[in-house]
GROMACS .gro file of C-alpha atoms in nm:
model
  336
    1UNK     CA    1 -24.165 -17.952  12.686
    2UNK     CA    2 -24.123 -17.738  12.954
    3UNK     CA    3 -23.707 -17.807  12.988
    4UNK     CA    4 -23.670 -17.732  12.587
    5UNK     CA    5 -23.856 -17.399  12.644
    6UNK     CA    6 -23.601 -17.325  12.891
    7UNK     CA    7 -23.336 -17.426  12.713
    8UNK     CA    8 -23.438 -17.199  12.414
    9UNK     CA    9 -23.473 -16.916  12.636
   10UNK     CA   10 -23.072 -16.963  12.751
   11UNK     CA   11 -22.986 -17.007  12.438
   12UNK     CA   12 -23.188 -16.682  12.328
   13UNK     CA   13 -23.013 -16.492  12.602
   14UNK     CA   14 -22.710 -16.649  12.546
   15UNK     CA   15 -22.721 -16.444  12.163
   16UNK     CA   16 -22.860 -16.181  12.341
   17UNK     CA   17 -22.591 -16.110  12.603
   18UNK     CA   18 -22.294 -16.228  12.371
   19UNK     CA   19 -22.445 -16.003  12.028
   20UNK     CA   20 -22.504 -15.707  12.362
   21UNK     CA   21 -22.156 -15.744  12.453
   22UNK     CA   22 -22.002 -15.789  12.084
   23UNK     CA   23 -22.218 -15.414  12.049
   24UNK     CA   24 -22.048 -15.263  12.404
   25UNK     CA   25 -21.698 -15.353  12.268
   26UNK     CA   26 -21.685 -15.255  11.949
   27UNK     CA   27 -21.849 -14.946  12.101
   28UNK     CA   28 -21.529 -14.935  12.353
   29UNK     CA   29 -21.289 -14.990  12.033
   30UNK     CA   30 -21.487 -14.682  11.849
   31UNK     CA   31 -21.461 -14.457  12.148
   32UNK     CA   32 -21.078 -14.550  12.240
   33UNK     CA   33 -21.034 -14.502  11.859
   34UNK     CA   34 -21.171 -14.169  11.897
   35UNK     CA   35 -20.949 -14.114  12.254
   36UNK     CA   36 -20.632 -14.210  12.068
   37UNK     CA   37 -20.712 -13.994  11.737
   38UNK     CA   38 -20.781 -13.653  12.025
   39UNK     CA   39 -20.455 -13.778  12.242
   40UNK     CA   40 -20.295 -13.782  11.914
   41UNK     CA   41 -20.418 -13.400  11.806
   42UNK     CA   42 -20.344 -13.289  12.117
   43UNK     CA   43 -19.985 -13.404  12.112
   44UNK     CA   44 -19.950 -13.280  11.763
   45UNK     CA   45 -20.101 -12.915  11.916
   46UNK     CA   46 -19.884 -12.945  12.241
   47UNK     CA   47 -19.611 -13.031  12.048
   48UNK     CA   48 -19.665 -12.723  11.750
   49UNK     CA   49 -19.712 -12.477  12.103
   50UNK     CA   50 -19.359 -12.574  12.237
   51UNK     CA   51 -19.233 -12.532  11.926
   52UNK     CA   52 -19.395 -12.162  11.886
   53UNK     CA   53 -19.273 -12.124  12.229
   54UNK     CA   54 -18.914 -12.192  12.159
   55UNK     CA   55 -18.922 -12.018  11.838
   56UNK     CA   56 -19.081 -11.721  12.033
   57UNK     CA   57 -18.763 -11.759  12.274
   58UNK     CA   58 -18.547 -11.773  12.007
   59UNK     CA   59 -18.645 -11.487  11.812
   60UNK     CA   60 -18.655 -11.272  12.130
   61UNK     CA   61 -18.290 -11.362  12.224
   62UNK     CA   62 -18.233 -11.331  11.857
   63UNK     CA   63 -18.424 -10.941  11.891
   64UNK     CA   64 -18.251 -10.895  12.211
   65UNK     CA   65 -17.908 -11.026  12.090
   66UNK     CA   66 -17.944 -10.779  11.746
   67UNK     CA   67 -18.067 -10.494  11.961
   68UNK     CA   68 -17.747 -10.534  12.189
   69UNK     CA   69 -17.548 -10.534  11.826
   70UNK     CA   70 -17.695 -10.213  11.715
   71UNK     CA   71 -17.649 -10.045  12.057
   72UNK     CA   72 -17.288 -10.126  12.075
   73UNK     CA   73 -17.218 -10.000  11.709
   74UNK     CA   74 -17.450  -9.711  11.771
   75UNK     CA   75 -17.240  -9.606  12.041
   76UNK     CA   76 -16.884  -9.712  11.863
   77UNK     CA   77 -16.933  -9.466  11.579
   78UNK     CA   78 -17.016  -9.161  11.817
   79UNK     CA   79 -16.647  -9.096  11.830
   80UNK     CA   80 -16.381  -9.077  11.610
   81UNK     CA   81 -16.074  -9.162  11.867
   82UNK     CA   82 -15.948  -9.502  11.865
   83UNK     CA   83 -15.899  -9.511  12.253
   84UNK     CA   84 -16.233  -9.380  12.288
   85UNK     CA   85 -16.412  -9.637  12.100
   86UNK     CA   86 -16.248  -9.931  12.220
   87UNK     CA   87 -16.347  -9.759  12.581
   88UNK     CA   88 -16.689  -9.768  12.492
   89UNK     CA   89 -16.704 -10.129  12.339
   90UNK     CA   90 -16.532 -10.295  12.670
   91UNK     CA   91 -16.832 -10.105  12.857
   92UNK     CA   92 -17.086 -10.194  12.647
   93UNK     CA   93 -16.978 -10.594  12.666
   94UNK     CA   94 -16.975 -10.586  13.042
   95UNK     CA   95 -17.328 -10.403  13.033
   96UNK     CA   96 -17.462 -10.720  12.809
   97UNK     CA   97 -17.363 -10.989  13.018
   98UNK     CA   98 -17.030 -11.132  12.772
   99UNK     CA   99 -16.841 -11.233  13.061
  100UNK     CA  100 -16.473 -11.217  13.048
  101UNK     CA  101 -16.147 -11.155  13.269
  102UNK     CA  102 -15.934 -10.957  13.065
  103UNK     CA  103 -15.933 -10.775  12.696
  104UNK     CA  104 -15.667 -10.585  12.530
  105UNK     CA  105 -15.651 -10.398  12.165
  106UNK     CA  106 -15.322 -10.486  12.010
  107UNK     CA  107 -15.168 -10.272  11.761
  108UNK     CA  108 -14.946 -10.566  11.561
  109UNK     CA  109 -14.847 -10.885  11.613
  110UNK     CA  110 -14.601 -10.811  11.842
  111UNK     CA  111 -14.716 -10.954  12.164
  112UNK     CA  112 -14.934 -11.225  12.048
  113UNK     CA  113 -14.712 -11.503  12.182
  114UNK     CA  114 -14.700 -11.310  12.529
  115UNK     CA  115 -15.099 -11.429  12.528
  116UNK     CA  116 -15.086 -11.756  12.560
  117UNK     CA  117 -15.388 -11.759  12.763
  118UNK     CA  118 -15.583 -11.545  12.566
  119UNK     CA  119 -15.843 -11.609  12.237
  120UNK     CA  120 -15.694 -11.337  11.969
  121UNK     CA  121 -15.965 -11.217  11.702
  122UNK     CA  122 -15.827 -11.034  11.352
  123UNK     CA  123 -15.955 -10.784  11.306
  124UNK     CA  124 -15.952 -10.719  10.980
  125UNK     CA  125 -16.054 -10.417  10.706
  126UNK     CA  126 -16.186 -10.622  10.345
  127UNK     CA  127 -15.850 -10.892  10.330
  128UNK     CA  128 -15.624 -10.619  10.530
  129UNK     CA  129 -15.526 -10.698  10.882
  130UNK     CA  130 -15.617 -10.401  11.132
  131UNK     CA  131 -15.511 -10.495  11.460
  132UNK     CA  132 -15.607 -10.792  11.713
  133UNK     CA  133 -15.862 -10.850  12.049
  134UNK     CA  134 -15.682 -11.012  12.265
  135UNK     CA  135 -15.940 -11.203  12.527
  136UNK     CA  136 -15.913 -11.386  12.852
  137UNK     CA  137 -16.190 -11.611  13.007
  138UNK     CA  138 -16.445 -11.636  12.738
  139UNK     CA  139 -16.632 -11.980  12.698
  140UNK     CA  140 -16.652 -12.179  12.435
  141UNK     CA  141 -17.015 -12.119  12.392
  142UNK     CA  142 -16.954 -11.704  12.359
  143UNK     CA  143 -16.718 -11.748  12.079
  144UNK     CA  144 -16.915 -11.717  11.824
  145UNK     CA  145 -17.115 -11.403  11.984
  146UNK     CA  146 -16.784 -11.269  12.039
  147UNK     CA  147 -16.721 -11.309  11.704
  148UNK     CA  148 -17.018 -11.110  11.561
  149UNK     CA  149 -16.958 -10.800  11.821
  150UNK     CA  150 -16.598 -10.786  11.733
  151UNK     CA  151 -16.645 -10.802  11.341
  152UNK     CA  152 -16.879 -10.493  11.425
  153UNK     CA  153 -16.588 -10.303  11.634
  154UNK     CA  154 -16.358 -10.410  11.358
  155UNK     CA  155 -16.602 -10.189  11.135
  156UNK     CA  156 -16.604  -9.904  11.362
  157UNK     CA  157 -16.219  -9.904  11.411
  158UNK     CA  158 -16.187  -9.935  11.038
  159UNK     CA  159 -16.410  -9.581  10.997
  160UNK     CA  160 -16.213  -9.434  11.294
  161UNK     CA  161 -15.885  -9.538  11.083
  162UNK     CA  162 -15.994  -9.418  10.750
  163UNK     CA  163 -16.154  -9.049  10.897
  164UNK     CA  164 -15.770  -9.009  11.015
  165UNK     CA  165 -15.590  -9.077  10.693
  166UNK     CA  166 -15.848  -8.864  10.516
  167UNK     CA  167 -15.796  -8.613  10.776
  168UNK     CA  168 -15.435  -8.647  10.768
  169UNK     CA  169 -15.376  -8.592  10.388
  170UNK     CA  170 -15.681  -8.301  10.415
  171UNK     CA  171 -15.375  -8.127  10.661
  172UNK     CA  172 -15.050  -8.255  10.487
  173UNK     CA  173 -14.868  -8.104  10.227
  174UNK     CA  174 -14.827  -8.340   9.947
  175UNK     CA  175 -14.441  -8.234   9.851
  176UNK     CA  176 -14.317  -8.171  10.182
  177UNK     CA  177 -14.531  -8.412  10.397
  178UNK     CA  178 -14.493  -8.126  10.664
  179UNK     CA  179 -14.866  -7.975  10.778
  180UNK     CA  180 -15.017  -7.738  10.583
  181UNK     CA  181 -14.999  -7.361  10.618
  182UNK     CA  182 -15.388  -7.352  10.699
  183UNK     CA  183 -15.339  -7.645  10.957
  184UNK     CA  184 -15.022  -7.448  11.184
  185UNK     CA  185 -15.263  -7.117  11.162
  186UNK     CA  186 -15.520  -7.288  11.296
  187UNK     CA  187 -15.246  -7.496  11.585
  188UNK     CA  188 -15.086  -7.155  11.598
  189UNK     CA  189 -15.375  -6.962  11.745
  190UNK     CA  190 -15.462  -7.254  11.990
  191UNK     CA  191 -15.081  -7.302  12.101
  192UNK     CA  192 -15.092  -6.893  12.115
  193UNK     CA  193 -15.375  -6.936  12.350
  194UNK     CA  194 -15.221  -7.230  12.550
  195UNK     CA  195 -14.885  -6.973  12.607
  196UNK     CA  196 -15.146  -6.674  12.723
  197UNK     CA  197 -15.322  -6.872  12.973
  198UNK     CA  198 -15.004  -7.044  13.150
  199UNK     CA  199 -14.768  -6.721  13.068
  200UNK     CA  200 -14.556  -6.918  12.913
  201UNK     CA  201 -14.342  -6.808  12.593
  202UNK     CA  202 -14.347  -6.912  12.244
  203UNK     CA  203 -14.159  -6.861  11.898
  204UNK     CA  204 -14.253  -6.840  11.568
  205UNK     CA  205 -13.991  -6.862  11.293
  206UNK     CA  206 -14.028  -6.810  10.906
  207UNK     CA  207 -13.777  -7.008  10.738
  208UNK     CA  208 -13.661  -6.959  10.323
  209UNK     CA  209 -13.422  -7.161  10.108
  210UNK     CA  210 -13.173  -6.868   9.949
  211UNK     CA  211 -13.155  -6.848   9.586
  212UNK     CA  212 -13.428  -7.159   9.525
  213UNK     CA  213 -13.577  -6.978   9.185
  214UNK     CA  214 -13.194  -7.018   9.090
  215UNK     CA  215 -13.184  -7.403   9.170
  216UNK     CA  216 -13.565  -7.431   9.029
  217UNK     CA  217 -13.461  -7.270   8.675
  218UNK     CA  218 -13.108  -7.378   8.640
  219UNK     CA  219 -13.168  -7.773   8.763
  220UNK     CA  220 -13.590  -7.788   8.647
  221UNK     CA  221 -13.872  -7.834   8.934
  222UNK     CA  222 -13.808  -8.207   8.974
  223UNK     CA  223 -13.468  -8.135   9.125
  224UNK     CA  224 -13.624  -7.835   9.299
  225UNK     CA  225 -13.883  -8.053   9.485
  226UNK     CA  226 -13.619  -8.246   9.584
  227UNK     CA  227 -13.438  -7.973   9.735
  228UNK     CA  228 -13.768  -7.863   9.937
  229UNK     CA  229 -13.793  -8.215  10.036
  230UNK     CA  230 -13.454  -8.249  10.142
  231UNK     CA  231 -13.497  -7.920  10.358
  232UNK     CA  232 -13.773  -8.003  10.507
  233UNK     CA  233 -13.666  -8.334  10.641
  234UNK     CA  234 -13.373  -8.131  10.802
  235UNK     CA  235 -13.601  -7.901  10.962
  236UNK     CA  236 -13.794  -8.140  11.128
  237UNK     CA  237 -13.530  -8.359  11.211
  238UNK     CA  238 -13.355  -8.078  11.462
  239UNK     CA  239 -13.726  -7.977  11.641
  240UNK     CA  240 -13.888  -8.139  11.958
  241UNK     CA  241 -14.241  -8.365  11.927
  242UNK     CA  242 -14.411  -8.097  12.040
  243UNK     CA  243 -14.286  -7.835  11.798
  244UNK     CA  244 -14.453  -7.770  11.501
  245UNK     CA  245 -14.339  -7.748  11.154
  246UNK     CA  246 -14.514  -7.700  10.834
  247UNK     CA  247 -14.498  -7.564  10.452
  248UNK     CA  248 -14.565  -7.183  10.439
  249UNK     CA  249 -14.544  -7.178  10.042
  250UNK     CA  250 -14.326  -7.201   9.784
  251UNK     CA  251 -13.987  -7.226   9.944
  252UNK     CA  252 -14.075  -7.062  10.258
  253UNK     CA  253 -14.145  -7.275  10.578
  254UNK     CA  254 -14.258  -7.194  10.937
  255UNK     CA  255 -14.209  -7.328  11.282
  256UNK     CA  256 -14.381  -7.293  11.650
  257UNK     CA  257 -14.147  -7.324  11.895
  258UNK     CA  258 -14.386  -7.394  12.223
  259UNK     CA  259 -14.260  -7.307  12.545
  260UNK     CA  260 -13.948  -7.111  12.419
  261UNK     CA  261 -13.776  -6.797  12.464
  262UNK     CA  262 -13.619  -6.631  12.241
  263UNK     CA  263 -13.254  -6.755  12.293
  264UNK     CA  264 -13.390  -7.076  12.308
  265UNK     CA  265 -13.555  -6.996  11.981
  266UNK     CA  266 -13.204  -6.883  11.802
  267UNK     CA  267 -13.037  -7.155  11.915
  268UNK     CA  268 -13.252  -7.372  11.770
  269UNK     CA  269 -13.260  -7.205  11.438
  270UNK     CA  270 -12.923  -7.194  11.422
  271UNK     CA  271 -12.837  -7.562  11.426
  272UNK     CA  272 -13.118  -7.596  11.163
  273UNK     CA  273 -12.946  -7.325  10.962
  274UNK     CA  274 -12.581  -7.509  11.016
  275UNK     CA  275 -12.775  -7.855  10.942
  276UNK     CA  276 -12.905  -7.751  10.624
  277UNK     CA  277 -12.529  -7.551  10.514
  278UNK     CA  278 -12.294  -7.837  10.624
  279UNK     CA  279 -12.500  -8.099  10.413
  280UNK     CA  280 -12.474  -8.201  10.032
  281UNK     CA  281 -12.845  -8.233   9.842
  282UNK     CA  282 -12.840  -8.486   9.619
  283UNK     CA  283 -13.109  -8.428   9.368
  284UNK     CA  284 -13.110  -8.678   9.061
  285UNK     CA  285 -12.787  -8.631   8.953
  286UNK     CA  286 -12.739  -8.264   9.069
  287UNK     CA  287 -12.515  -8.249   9.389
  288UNK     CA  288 -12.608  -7.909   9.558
  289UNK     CA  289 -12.519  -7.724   9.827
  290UNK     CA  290 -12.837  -7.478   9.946
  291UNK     CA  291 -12.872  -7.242  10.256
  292UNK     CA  292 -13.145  -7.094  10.466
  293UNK     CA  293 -13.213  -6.792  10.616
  294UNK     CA  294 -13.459  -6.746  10.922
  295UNK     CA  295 -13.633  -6.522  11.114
  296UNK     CA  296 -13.780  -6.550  11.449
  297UNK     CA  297 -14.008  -6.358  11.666
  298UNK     CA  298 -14.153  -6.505  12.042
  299UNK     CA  299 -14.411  -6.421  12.237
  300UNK     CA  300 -14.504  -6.173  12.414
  301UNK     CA  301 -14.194  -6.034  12.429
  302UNK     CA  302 -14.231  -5.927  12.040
  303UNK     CA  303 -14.622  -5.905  12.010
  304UNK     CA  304 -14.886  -6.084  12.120
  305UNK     CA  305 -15.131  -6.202  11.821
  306UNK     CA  306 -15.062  -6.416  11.548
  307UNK     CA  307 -15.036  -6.159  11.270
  308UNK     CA  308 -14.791  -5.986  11.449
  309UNK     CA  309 -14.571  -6.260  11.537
  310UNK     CA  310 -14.602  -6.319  11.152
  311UNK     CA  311 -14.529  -5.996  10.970
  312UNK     CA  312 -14.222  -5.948  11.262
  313UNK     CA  313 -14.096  -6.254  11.180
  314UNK     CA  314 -14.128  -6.173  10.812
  315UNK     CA  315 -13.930  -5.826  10.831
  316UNK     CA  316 -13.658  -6.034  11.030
  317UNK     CA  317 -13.651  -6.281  10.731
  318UNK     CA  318 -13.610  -6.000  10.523
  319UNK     CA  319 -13.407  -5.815  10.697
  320UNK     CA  320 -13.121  -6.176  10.682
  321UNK     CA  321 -13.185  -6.139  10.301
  322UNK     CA  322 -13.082  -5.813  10.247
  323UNK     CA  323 -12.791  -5.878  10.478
  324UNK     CA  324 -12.639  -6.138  10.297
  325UNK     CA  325 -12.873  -6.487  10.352
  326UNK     CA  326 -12.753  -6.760  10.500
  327UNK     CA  327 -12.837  -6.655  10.871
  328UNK     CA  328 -13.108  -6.610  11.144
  329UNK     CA  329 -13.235  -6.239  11.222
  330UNK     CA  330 -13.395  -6.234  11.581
  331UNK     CA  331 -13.649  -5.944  11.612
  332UNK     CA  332 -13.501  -5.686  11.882
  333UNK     CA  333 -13.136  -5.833  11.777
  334UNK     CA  334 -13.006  -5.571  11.460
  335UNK     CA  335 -12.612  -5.753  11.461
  336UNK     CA  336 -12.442  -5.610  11.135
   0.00000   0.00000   0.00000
């Protein structure tokens, strides 16, 4: 009796221990069920925060790298010289880190195959080549960078580019394609300067084709225009670089002869005079012979402002009229 009693008893704590233990494990397999769901949200969070931190990063190099882009065009556009500009985008490269050896701005295509060991760039205005960046000791990796910055300088050239053509036809006279009259007034008072302050001399001459309104009714104005072009080409093609030579109107023309006296001045007149006499115009089918007549006054032997020089100059041109055209009247010089 007393042996089943304690055999009922093990097997009652046998149930007891085994249904205990069934309850401690499936409590284990609830509570690692419940560990492995939080690991897993807090991977997905840890994850989801790198991935806002790298974004972060990314949109501050992003902020930084478009901040750096609007400083160097900023800065690009706050001059309107070519040299000047490319100046101030080699600076501005350096300042932001884009590590290179050497860069150059190349006109045309020239010396491209003297840069072998260079990465070239187009630069480029809509389809219209512009120039080239020429660049030595750029990574692979700052290519594309590069790339963006240069497409911005190509921009900024192109403006630079398109201000001087505007500029240039605003001071070009559209026959002649000498400068203006208003343009060499305005050079003439700042060259007139330049001679005061370093005592040096200049001369002005006024310059008129003889008999043109006979040419311009006899032969029409197409064959007139070609005269004036003709003449002008020959007027320019017997000054220095640093003279100046421009349409006064109509027929007339002037010159600034910088840094010459006046026998310097007549010479110089003289050959264009002879130039213009010796050749044959053709115009169309008109083949014309056409002569100047010039006169010259210099500073400050003559006067010393540019109205004077002018209405000198003017009586001197005159004064070659009336005396038969076809020569140069010096003021101060009255030869029969």
């Amino acid at each position: 009796m007393l042996f089943l009693m304690l055999a009922i008893l093990a097997i009652v704590t046998f149930l007891f221990v085994n249904s205990f233990y069934f309850l401690l494990k499936k409590k284990e397999v609830v509570v690692a069920e419940q560990l492995r769901e939080k690991q897993l949200v807090y991977d997905k969070l840890f994850a989801q925060t790198s991935q806002l931190h790298k974004n972060i990063y990314e949109l501050e190099t992003e902020a930084e790298d478009m901040f750096a882009l609007y400083e160097i065009t900023k800065d690009i556009t706050k001059t309107l010289k070519e040299e000047e500009a490319f100046a101030i985008f080699k600076e501005k490269l350096q300042s932001h880190n884009m590590k290179f050896l050497d860069i150059q701005l190349l006109a045309d295509a020239e010396k491209i195959s003297e840069m072998k060991d260079y990465f070239l760039y187009t630069l480029r205005s809509h389809q219209t080549e512009i120039g080239y960046l020429a660049i030595k000791g750029i990574t692979d990796a700052q290519k594309d960078m590069f790339s963006v910055l240069i497409h911005q300088f190509s921009l900024g050239l192109n403006r630079i580019r398109l201000y001087e053509e505007i500029e240039k036809i605003a001071i070009t006279d559209s026959l002649t394609k000498l400068y203006t009259r208003r343009h060499c007034f305005v050079r003439f008072a700042e060259e007139l300067q330049r001679s005061q302050k370093y005592k040096m001399n200049l001369s002005f001459l006024i310059i008129d084709v003889d008999n043109f309104k006979y040419y311009n009714d006899k032969f029409g104005h197409l064959v007139g225009d070609s005269v004036l072009r003709d003449v002008a080409k020959s007027i320019k093609s017997n000054l220095r670089e640093i003279d100046l030579v421009g349409r006064f109107g109509g027929e007339e023309f002037l010159v600034i002869l910088t840094d010459t006296a006046k026998k310097g001045a007549e010479f110089v007149a003289e050959r264009i005079r002879e130039t213009i006499h010796d050749k044959e115009i053709k115009a169309y089918d008109e083949r014309l012979k056409v002569t100047v007549s010039i006169g010259i006054t210099t500073f400050p032997e003559d006067a010393k402002t540019p109205e004077e020089l002018l209405d000198k100059a003017d009586w001197c041109l005159y004064r070659a009229k009336k005396m038969g055209k076809n020569r140069v009247c010096v003021f101060g010089e009255y030869k029969s």
